[in-house]
Short mmCIF file of C-alpha atoms in Angstrom, two decimals:
data_model
loop_
_atom_site.label_atom_id
_atom_site.label_comp_id
_atom_site.label_asym_id
_atom_site.label_seq_id
_atom_site.Cartn_x
_atom_site.Cartn_y
_atom_site.Cartn_z
CA MET N 552 4.04 15.02 -30.39
CA MET N 553 3.10 11.83 -29.44
CA ALA N 554 5.39 10.37 -31.96
CA LEU N 555 8.09 12.82 -30.60
CA ILE N 556 7.60 11.72 -27.03
CA TYR N 557 7.84 7.70 -28.28
CA LEU N 558 11.03 8.18 -30.34
CA ILE N 559 12.87 9.68 -27.31
CA TRP N 560 11.19 7.34 -24.96
CA SER N 561 11.98 4.48 -27.20
CA LEU N 562 15.95 5.67 -27.98
CA VAL N 563 17.12 6.85 -24.38
CA LEU N 564 15.32 4.14 -21.99
CA PRO N 565 16.11 0.49 -22.76
CA ALA N 566 14.40 -2.44 -22.10
CA PRO N 567 14.02 -3.40 -18.80
CA GLN N 568 16.35 -6.39 -18.97
CA GLU N 569 18.69 -3.97 -20.11
CA ARG N 570 21.35 -2.37 -18.13
CA VAL N 571 20.33 1.33 -16.88
CA CYS N 572 22.57 4.07 -16.24
CA LEU N 573 22.37 6.92 -14.13
CA THR N 574 24.00 10.40 -15.02
CA ALA N 575 26.31 11.79 -12.70
CA GLU N 576 23.87 14.21 -10.73
CA GLU N 577 21.23 10.90 -10.57
CA LYS N 578 24.16 9.01 -9.00
CA LYS N 579 24.85 12.02 -6.92
CA LEU N 580 21.36 11.94 -5.71
CA PHE N 581 21.07 8.27 -5.23
CA ASP N 582 24.02 8.46 -2.96
CA MET N 583 23.10 11.56 -0.84
CA ILE N 584 19.62 10.04 -0.16
CA ASN N 585 21.48 7.25 0.85
CA GLU N 586 24.00 8.90 3.04
CA TYR N 587 21.45 11.18 4.39
CA ARG N 588 19.75 7.78 5.58
CA ALA N 589 22.93 6.55 7.23
CA GLU N 590 23.09 10.00 8.94
CA GLU N 591 19.30 8.90 10.91
CA GLY N 592 20.68 5.19 11.19
CA LEU N 593 18.97 3.51 8.81
CA PRO N 594 20.50 1.28 6.09
CA SER N 595 20.98 1.97 2.52
CA ILE N 596 18.33 1.36 -0.37
CA PRO N 597 20.13 -0.71 -3.16
CA TYR N 598 19.68 0.31 -6.55
CA SER N 599 16.83 -0.57 -8.99
CA ALA N 600 17.31 -0.82 -12.49
CA LYS N 601 13.89 -1.52 -13.21
CA LEU N 602 12.67 1.80 -10.79
CA THR N 603 15.36 3.96 -12.52
CA LEU N 604 13.54 3.37 -16.03
CA VAL N 605 10.18 4.15 -14.61
CA ALA N 606 11.49 7.59 -13.17
CA LYS N 607 13.37 8.13 -16.16
CA ALA N 608 10.22 7.96 -17.99
CA HIS N 609 8.31 9.57 -15.72
CA VAL N 610 10.97 12.89 -15.83
CA LEU N 611 10.51 12.44 -19.47
CA ASP N 612 6.67 12.63 -19.58
CA LEU N 613 6.97 15.18 -17.26
CA THR N 614 9.02 17.82 -19.32
CA ASN N 615 7.05 16.90 -22.28
CA SER N 616 3.88 16.76 -21.32
CA TYR N 617 3.07 18.15 -17.96
CA THR N 618 2.41 21.78 -17.36
CA PHE N 619 2.43 23.01 -13.71
CA SER N 620 0.12 25.49 -12.11
CA ARG N 621 -2.11 25.98 -9.56
CA GLU N 622 -5.59 25.02 -11.82
CA ASN N 623 -3.97 22.21 -12.96
CA PRO N 624 -6.02 19.19 -10.93
CA CYS N 625 -3.17 16.55 -11.61
CA ASN N 626 -0.11 16.82 -9.92
CA PRO N 627 3.64 16.07 -10.77
CA HIS N 628 2.98 12.43 -9.93
CA SER N 629 0.60 12.36 -12.74
CA TRP N 630 1.38 10.48 -16.17
CA SER N 631 0.35 12.05 -19.67
CA ASP N 632 -1.26 9.64 -22.66
CA ASN N 633 1.82 10.56 -24.48
CA GLY N 634 3.53 6.90 -23.56
CA GLU N 635 3.35 3.16 -23.59
CA TRP N 636 1.17 3.48 -20.37
CA SER N 637 -2.10 4.07 -19.09
CA ALA N 638 -2.85 8.02 -18.33
CA CYS N 639 -3.20 8.96 -14.98
CA CYS N 640 -4.28 12.15 -13.14
CA TYR N 641 -3.07 11.86 -9.57
CA THR N 642 -5.08 14.26 -7.68
CA SER N 643 -4.46 16.49 -3.85
CA ASP N 644 -7.06 14.09 -2.42
CA HIS N 645 -4.86 11.15 -3.28
CA SER N 646 -7.99 9.34 -5.11
CA GLN N 647 -6.05 8.02 -8.10
CA ALA N 648 -2.96 6.86 -6.05
CA GLY N 649 -3.21 3.75 -7.17
CA CYS N 650 -2.68 4.38 -10.49
CA MET N 651 0.89 5.94 -9.45
CA TRP N 652 1.60 3.27 -7.65
CA ALA N 653 1.17 0.81 -10.91
CA LYS N 654 4.11 2.32 -13.09
CA PRO N 655 6.50 0.18 -11.79
CA ARG N 656 4.83 -3.27 -12.88
CA GLU N 657 3.11 -1.67 -15.92
CA ILE N 658 6.45 -0.41 -16.96
CA ALA N 659 9.38 -2.48 -16.09
CA GLY N 660 7.67 -5.06 -14.76
CA TYR N 661 8.62 -4.50 -11.31
CA MET N 662 6.47 -6.72 -9.60
CA SER N 663 5.27 -4.79 -6.92
CA GLU N 664 4.00 -1.06 -6.12
CA GLY N 665 6.50 2.14 -6.14
CA TYR N 666 6.37 4.89 -3.98
CA GLU N 667 7.60 8.27 -5.80
CA ILE N 668 8.51 11.59 -4.34
CA ALA N 669 8.55 14.72 -7.58
CA TYR N 670 10.12 18.08 -7.10
CA ILE N 671 10.40 20.59 -9.94
CA ASP N 672 12.75 23.05 -10.29
CA SER N 673 12.26 25.95 -13.26
CA ASP N 674 16.24 26.60 -12.77
CA GLY N 675 16.39 22.88 -13.33
CA ALA N 676 16.54 19.91 -10.74
CA THR N 677 19.88 18.81 -9.15
CA ALA N 678 20.53 16.58 -6.66
CA ALA N 679 21.40 18.72 -3.70
CA ARG N 680 18.02 21.33 -4.39
CA GLY N 681 15.66 17.90 -4.79
CA LEU N 682 17.33 16.10 -1.52
CA ASP N 683 17.24 19.69 0.40
CA GLY N 684 13.04 20.03 -0.68
CA TRP N 685 12.52 16.79 0.41
CA LYS N 686 13.89 16.92 3.60
CA LYS N 687 11.89 20.17 4.45
CA SER N 688 9.14 18.54 3.17
CA PRO N 689 5.88 16.44 5.49
CA ALA N 690 4.52 14.65 3.51
CA HIS N 691 8.16 13.34 1.53
CA ASN N 692 10.79 13.69 4.10
CA PRO N 693 8.82 10.56 6.33
CA LEU N 694 9.10 8.10 2.98
CA LEU N 695 13.23 8.86 3.11
CA ILE N 696 13.55 8.12 6.55
CA ASN N 697 10.71 5.78 7.45
CA GLU N 698 8.83 7.37 9.80
CA GLY N 699 5.11 7.97 10.22
CA ILE N 700 2.85 6.30 7.89
CA TRP N 701 6.55 4.67 6.42
CA ASP N 702 7.99 3.97 9.86
CA GLN N 703 7.17 -0.14 9.22
CA VAL N 704 8.28 -0.28 5.69
CA SER N 705 11.74 -1.64 4.37
CA TRP N 706 12.47 -0.06 1.44
CA LYS N 707 14.21 -2.95 -0.89
CA ALA N 708 14.95 -0.86 -4.04
CA MET N 709 15.50 2.50 -5.58
CA GLY N 710 15.09 4.22 -8.88
CA VAL N 711 16.07 8.09 -10.17
CA GLY N 712 14.99 10.19 -12.44
CA ILE N 713 16.29 14.06 -13.20
CA HIS N 714 15.84 15.67 -16.49
CA GLY N 715 15.40 19.41 -17.07
CA GLU N 716 13.25 20.72 -14.19
CA TYR N 717 12.07 17.79 -12.31
CA ALA N 718 13.52 14.71 -10.30
CA VAL N 719 11.87 12.16 -8.98
CA VAL N 720 13.03 9.19 -6.87
CA TRP N 721 11.14 5.79 -6.69
CA PHE N 722 11.30 3.52 -3.72
CA GLY N 723 9.99 -0.15 -3.82
CA ARG N 724 9.34 -2.98 -0.97
CA LYS N 725 10.61 -5.63 -3.41
CA GLU N 726 14.21 -6.27 -4.38
CA ASP N 727 15.64 -5.62 -7.87
CA PRO N 728 19.21 -6.94 -7.88
CA SER N 729 21.25 -4.22 -10.01
CA SER N 730 24.74 -2.55 -10.29
CA ILE N 731 24.82 0.84 -10.90
CA SER N 732 26.08 2.18 -14.42
CA VAL N 733 26.87 5.66 -14.51
CA CYS N 734 26.55 6.62 -18.17
CA PRO N 735 29.21 7.96 -20.59
#
């Protein structure tokens, strides 16, 4: 199983210095988040190839290695030991948050912490349902629109990944000048 995940990882995800493309649905989510921010009077968040690389890695890892259940102490911000990264069990008490925040540096060489929102939908994640779910969530909406504990944060980078049942968005405080490319 680990070899299969590594093979998928190496075929789907380019090295961080290469161009990382968004699927049409990922680009739609990226645009919808920035449109939502504009409605709230906030600036758009620039695209980050490095954070997108992390997002794409995470949705593949979730799809292949994570089982969502109420009994599982590790929530969807967790990472398996089935890839080129360190395993991470992110629990509801946030005691292991640092292991998740470090993934952009560990995986893509993004020289700052990253902050993730994750969405799961058994019918398949979409941009519209993901954003709608996050907007309704008291834990996720503040990150999208810089409220609460995020009110003094200026997001300088955003990466998006959608695969199967999962959608994740990564936010960062450090610029990562990248141009958006939509996958053919």
